[in-house]
XYZ file of C-alpha atoms in Angstrom:
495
model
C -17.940 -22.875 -10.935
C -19.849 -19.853 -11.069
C -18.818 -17.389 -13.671
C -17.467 -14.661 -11.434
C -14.821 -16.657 -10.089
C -12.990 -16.264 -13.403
C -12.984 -12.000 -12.951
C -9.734 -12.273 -10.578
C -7.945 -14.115 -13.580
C -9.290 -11.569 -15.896
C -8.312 -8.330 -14.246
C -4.964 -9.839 -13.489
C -4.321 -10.435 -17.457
C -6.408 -8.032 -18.515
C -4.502 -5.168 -16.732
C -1.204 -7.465 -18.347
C -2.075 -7.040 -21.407
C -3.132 -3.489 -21.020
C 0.581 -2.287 -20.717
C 1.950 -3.070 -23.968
C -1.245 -1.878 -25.498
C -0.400 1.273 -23.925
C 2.703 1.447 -25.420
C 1.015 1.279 -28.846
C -1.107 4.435 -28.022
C -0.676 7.817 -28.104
C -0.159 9.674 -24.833
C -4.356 11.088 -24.683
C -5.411 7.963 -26.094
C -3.585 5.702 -23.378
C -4.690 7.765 -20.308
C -8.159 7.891 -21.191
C -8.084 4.002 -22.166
C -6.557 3.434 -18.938
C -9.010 5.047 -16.608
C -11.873 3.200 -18.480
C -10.395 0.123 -18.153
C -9.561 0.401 -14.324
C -12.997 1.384 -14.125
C -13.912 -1.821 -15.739
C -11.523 -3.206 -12.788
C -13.255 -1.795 -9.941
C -16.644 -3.386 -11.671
C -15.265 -6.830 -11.583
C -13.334 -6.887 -8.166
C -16.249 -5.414 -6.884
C -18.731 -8.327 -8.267
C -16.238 -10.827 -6.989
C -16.035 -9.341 -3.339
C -20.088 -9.356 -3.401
C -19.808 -13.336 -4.888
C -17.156 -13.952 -1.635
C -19.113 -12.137 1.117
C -22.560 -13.805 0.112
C -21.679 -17.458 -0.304
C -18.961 -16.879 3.026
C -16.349 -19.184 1.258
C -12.834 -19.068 -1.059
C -12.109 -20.255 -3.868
C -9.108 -21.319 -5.710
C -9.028 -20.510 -9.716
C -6.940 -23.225 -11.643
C -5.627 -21.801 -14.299
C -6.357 -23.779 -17.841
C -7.417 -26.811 -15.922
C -4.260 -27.575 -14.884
C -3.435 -28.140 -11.350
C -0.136 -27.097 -9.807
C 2.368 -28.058 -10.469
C 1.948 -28.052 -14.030
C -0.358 -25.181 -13.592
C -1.006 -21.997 -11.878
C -3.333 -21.095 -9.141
C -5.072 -18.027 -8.044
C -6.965 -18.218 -4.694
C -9.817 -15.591 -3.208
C -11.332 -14.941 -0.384
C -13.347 -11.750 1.321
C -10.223 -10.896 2.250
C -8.362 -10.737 -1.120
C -11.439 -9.280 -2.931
C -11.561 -6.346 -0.229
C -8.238 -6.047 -0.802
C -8.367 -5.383 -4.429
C -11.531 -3.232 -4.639
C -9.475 -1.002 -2.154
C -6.614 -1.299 -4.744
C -8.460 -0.620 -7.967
C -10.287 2.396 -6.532
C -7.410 4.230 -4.995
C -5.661 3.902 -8.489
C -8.216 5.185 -9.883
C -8.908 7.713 -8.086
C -5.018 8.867 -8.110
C -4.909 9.166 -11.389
C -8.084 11.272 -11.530
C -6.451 13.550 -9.190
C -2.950 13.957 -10.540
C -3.640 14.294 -14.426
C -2.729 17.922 -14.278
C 0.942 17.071 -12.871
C 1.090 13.977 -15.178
C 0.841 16.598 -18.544
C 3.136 18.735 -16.393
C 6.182 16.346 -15.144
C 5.683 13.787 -17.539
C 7.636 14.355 -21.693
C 5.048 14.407 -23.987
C 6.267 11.887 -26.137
C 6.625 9.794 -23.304
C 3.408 10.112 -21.329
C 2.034 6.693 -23.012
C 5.269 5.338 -21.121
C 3.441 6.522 -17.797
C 0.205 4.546 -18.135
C 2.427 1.205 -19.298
C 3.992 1.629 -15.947
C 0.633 2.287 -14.309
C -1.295 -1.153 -15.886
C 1.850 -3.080 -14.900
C 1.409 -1.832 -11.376
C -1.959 -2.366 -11.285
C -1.101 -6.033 -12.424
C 1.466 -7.087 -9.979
C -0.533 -5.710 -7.196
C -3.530 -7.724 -8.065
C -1.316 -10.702 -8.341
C 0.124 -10.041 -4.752
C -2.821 -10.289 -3.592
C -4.590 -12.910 -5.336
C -1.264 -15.479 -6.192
C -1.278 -18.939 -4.329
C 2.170 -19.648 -5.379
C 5.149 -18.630 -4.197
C 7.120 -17.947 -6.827
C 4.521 -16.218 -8.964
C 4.613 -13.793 -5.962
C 8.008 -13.316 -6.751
C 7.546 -12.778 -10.522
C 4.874 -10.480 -9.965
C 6.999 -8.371 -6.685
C 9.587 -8.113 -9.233
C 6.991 -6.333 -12.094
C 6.391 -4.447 -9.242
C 9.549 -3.000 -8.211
C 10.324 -2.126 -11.958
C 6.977 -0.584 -12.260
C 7.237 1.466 -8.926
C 10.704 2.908 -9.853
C 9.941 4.027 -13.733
C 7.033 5.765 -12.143
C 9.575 7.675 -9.445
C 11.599 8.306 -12.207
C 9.194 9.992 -14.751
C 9.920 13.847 -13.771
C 12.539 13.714 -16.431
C 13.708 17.674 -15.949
C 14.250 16.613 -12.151
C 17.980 15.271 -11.140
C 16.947 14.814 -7.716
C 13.959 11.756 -8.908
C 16.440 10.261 -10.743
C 19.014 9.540 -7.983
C 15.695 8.802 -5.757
C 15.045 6.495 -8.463
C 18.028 4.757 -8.018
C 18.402 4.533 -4.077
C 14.621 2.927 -4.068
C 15.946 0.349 -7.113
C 19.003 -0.339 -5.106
C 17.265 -1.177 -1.986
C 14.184 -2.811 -3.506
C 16.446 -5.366 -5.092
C 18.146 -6.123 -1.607
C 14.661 -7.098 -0.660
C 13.613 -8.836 -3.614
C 17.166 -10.768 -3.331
C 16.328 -11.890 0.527
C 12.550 -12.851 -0.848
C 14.266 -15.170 -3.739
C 16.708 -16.852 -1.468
C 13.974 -17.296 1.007
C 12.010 -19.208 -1.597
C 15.214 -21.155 -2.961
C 15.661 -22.369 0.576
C 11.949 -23.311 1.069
C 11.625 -25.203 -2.332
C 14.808 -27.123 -1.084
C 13.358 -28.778 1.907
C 10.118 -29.154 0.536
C 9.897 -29.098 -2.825
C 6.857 -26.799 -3.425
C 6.016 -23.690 -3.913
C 1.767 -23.991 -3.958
C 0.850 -22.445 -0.948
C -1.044 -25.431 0.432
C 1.377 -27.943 -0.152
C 4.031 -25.903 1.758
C 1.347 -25.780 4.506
C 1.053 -28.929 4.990
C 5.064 -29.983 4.310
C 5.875 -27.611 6.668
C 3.862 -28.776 9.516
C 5.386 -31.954 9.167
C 8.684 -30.600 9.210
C 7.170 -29.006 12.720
C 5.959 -31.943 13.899
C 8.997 -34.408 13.325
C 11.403 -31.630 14.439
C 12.917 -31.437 11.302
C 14.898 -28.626 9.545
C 13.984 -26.421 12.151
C 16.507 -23.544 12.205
C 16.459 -23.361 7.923
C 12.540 -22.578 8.640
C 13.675 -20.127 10.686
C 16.545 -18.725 8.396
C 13.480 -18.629 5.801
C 11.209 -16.787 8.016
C 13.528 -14.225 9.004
C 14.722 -13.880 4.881
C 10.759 -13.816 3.991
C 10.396 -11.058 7.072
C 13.486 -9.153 5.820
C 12.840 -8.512 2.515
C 9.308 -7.565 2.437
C 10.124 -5.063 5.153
C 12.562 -3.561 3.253
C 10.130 -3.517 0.251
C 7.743 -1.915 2.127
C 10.431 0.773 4.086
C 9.877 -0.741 7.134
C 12.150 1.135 9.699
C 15.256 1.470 9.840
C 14.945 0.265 6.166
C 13.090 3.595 4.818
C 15.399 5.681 3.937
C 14.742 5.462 0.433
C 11.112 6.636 0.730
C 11.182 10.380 1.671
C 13.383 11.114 -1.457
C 11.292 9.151 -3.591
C 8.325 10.429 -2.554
C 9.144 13.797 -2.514
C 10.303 13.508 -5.833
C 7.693 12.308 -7.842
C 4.884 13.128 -9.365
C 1.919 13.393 -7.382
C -0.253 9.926 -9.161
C 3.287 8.609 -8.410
C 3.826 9.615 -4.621
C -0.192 8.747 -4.502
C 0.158 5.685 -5.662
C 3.830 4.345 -3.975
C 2.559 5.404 -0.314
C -1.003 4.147 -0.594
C -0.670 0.949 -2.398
C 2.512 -0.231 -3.462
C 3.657 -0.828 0.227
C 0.638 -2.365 1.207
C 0.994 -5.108 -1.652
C 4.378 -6.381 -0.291
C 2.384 -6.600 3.665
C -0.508 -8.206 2.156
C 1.881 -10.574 0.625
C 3.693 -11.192 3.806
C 0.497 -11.532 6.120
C -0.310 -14.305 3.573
C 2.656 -15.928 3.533
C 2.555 -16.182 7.932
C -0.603 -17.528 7.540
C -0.870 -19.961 4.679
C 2.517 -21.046 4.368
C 4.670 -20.725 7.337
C 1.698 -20.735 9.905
C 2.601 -18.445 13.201
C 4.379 -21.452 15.269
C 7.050 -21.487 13.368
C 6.789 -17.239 13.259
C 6.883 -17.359 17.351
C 10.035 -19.603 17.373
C 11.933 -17.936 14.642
C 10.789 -14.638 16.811
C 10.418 -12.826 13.273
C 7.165 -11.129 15.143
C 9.213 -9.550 17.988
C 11.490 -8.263 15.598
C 8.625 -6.579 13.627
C 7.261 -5.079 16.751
C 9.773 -3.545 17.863
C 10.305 -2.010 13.910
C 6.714 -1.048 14.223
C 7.180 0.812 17.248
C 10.210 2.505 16.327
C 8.914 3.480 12.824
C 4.997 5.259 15.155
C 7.823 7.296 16.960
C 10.921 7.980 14.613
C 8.446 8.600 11.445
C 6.712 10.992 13.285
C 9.539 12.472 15.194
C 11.479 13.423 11.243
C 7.897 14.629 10.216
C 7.876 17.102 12.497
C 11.381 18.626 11.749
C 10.379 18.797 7.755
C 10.097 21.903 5.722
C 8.762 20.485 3.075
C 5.122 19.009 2.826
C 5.817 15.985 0.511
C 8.471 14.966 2.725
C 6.289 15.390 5.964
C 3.922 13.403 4.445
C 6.672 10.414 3.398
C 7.605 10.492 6.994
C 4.355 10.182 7.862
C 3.860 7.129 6.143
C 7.463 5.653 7.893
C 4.433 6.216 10.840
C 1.963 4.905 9.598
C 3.607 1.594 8.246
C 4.904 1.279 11.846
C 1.332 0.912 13.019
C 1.029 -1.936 10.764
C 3.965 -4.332 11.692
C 3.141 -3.184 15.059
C -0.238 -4.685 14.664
C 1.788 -8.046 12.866
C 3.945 -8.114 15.569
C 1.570 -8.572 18.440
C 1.101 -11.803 17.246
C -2.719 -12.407 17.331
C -5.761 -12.103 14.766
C -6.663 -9.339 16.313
C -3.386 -7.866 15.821
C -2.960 -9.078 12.282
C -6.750 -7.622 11.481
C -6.041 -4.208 13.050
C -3.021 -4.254 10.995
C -5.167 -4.964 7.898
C -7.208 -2.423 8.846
C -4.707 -0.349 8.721
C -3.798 -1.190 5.311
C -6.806 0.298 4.196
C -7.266 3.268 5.977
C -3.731 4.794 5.047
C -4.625 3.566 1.491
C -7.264 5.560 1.570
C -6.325 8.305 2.859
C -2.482 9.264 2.562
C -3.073 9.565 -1.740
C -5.696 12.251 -0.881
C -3.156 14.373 1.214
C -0.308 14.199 -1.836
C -3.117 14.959 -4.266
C -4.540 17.690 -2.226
C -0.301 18.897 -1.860
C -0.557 18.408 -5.558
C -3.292 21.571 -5.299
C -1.501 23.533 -3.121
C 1.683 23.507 -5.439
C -0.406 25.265 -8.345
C -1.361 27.970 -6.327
C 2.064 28.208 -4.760
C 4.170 28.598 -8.183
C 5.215 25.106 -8.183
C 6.745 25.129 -4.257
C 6.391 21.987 -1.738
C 7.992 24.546 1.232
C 5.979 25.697 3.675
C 7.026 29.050 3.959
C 5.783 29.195 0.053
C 2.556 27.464 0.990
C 1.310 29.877 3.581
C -2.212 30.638 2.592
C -2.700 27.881 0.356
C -5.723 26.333 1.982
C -7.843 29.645 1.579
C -6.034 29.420 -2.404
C -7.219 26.025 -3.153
C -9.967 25.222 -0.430
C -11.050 21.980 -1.941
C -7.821 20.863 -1.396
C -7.744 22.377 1.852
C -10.421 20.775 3.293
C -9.282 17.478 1.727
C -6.102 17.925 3.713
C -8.095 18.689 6.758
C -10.076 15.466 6.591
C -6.709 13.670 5.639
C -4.898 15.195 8.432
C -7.687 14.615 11.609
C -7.707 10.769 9.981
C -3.938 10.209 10.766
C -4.148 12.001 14.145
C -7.180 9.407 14.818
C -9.894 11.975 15.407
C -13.212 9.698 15.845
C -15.725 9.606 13.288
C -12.954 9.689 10.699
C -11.038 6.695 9.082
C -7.988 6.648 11.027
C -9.718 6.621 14.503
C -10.401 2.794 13.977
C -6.840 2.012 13.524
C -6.377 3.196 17.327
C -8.723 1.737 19.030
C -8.400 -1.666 17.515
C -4.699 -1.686 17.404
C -5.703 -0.821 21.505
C -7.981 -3.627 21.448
C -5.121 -6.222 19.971
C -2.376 -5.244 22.323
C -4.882 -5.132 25.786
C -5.818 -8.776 24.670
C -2.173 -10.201 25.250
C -1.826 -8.599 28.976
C 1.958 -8.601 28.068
C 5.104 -6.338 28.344
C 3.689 -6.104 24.104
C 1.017 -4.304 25.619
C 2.007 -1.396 27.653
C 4.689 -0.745 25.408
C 1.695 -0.532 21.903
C -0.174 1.843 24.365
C 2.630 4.126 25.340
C 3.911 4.509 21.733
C 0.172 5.040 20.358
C -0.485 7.761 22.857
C 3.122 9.282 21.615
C 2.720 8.708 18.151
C -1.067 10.493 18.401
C 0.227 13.601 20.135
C 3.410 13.604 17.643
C 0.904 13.260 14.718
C -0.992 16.532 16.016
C 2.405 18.439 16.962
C 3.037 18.209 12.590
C -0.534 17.950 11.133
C -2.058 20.692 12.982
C 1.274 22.983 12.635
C 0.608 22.121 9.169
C -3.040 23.068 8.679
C -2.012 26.598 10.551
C -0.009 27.412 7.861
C -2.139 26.491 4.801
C -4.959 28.506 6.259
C -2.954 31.444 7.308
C -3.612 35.099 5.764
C -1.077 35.387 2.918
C -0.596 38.184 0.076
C -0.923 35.322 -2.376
C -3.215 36.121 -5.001
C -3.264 33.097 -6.983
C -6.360 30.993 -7.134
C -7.518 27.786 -7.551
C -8.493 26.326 -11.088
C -10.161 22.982 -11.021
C -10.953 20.031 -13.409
C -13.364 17.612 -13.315
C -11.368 14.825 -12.497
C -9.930 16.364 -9.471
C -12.907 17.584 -7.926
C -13.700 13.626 -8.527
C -11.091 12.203 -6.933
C -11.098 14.594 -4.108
C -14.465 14.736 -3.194
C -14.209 10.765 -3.355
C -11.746 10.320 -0.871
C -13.211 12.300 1.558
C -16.188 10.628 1.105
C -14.754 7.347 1.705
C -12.527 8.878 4.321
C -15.951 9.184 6.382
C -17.468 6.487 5.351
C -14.744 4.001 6.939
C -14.626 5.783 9.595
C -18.467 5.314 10.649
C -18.868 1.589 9.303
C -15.604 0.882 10.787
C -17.469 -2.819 12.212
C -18.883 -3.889 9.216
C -15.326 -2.917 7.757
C -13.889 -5.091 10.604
C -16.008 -7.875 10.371
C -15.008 -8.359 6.295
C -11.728 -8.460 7.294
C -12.043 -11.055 10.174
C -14.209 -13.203 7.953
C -11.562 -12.882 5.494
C -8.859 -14.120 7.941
C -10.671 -16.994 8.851
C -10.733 -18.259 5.521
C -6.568 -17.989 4.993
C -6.638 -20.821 7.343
């Protein structure tokens, strides 16, 4: 086996083993040892994506030699590696952008705290992607849902983030509860938890008509609790407050990764465990759809009534996720790779509109309203034209990021020539307009004449990360194929 195959294994543990260390440091010397070593990260995932594109196969990583079930197995593909590039560079480039408001929200003496938190994200995020085992998923969405709420909880002056902190913990565990039962139930009736093996034992459970409706109680339990994980609607009413209340690496973070390691997880699972028969009959899918086409209209719909920009933009992503399990829910590849798609453009590009609100705070004496933010595009306009770029991405404006995610989620839904399809149509054409009716409202007002004097002071590391995204913003949105055609080569290998 070539060497590179053993990076996955490395970034997962190293990034492990990171978080205590962290804990060990001082609060300078653990952020700057952080963003080296998730630069070291992005290195390796991205030599291991290059590896999986150019010999156009997976592989599986056995841990110590030892085959399941006495061992562990990790298993990558295009997919998977694209996956975690995405990941590593968006966390990167999050913290780059928020290290201002990190000093600011986050105790001193607890700041090394903050980058523990931030390595054991990084961790169980890599492991979502990466595990082929069920219940290492489970470990590893558990790290995950400790991780995600220390992080909302941080702002330690703010009472609000702490009673976010604990809505998202309470319904995070309701989901990670459905997930464990799920698994219980699956182990039961086939005694595995390798993602192959359950392949295979569940097709012959398929195939001699066997245990039929607990495959479909595990489905919908599987379907459940990752949605609520990942605030599918109606389960997201945990994410505005959250979002809102944290600090901006934290909201960056949360809306452009953490939710999108809980779908990866459950695309994988459809695929390489369950397989989509058994989805169809259990009609998990048609309950997703209609979620994700609820969430494109309701998300936007709240976003529009918000006075507060943080807030907008946490009801934004309610929209946003909607487009995904929309895309899930139609049922095909095509659906499931627009959805992926997806994945990556809001990952992208939603942490560059909290980091660019981020800006506008500092020049707005610390206010998220928008009657306090008037002006604060002409303040701050590197973060102005950040949010621009951000904003004409979610509306779908073409040559930017977000304008794929339209027409292929189009594409996906015209293929099926089903009731499915006029109603994805109608609710992307009414989702579009509702994204314009708050993100161009929005703009208005940061660019508006104000009697604001306050201007703009910028680091390094924010100019960075902002120039970055919006970069990358653009340049997904013109190699949207090639983008397209990773991800459907990546598909083909789950099966």
């Amino acid at each position: 086996m070539n060497f590179i195959c053993n990076f996955p294994l490395f970034t997962i543990v190293f990034s492990l083993f990171s978080g205590p260390l962290c804990m060990m440091l001082r609060g300078r010397a653990a952020k700057y040892y952080t963003i080296i070593y998730e630069c070291v990260l992005i290195v390796l995932v991205s030599c291991v994506l290059g590896y999986t594109i150019s010999t156009g196969a997976a592989f599986t990583y056995v841990m110590g030699e030892f085959p399941a079930p006495w061992g562990n197995e990790i298993r990558v593909g295009v997919l998977e590696c694209l996956m975690s590039s995405l990941f590593s560079l968006v966390m990167i480039l999050s913290l780059a952008g928020g290290l201002h408001h990190i000093e600011e929200d986050v105790e001193h003496s607890k700041e090394n705290l903050y980058y523990t938190m931030i390595s054991l994200l990084t961790s169980s995020l890599l492991a979502l992607i990466y595990t082929n085992d069920l219940f290492t998923g489970y470990v590893f969405v558990e790290i995950n849902t400790i991780a995600s709420c220390a992080l909302v909880m941080v702002r330690y002056r703010s009472k609000k983030a702490l009673v976010a902190t604990l809505r998202y913990l309470i319904m995070s565990l309701l989901g990670s509860g459905l997930f464990l039962i799920g698994i219980c139930i699956l182990y039961d009736i086939t005694g595995h938890l390798l993602m192959e093996s359950l392949s295979v034992a569940v097709s012959q459970l398929l195939a001699t008509k066997t245990y039929l409706f607990p495959l479909a109680v595990v489905t919908t339990l599987f379907s459940l609790g990752l949605a609520i994980k990942s605030a599918c609607f109606p389960f997201h009413t945990w994410l505005p407050d959250a979002h809102g209340n944290a600090t901006v690496t934290s909201s960056s973070v949360l809306s452009g990764l953490v939710l999108k390691g809980y779908i990866f997880l459950l695309i994988k699972i459809f695929y390489r465990v369950l397989g989509l028969n058994i989805i169809f009959e259990a009609k998990a899918l048609n309950i997703l759809f209609i979620f994700g086409i609820f969430a494109m209209l309701y998300g936007s719909y709240k976003a529009m009534r918000e006075k507060d920009l943080k807030r907008m933009l946490a009801y934004s992503s309610v929209a946003q996720v909607g487009y995904i399990y929309c895309g899930i829910g139609l049922g095909t590849t095509a659906g499931f790779t627009a959805a992926c798609f997806q994945m990556i453009v809001h990952a992208l590009t939603k942490p560059m509109l909290f980091i660019a609100t981020g800006g506008f705070m500092d020049v707005s004496n610390g206010s998220k309203k928008f009657k306090d933010l008037k002006g604060a595009g002409r303040r701050d306009l590197v973060s102005g034209i950040a949010f621009v770029v951000g904003s004409l991405s979610m509306i779908g404006i073409p040559f930017f990021a977000g304008f794929g995610t339209k027409i292929y989620l189009s594409s996906a839904a015209i293929e099926l020539a089903s009731s499915k399809m006029y109603i994805t149509l109608i609710a992307l054409a009414i989702s579009t307009l509702l994204n314009a009716c708050y993100y161009i409202p929005a703009m208005f007002t940061l660019f508006a004449p104000s009697e604001h004097d306050t201007k703009a002071h910028y680091s390094k590391m924010y100019l960075f990360s902002i120039i970055m995204f919006i970069v990358l913003n653009f340049v997904v949105g013109l190699n949207s194929e090639q983008i397209f055609t990773w991800i459907v080569q990546g598909m083909s290998m789950f099966r």
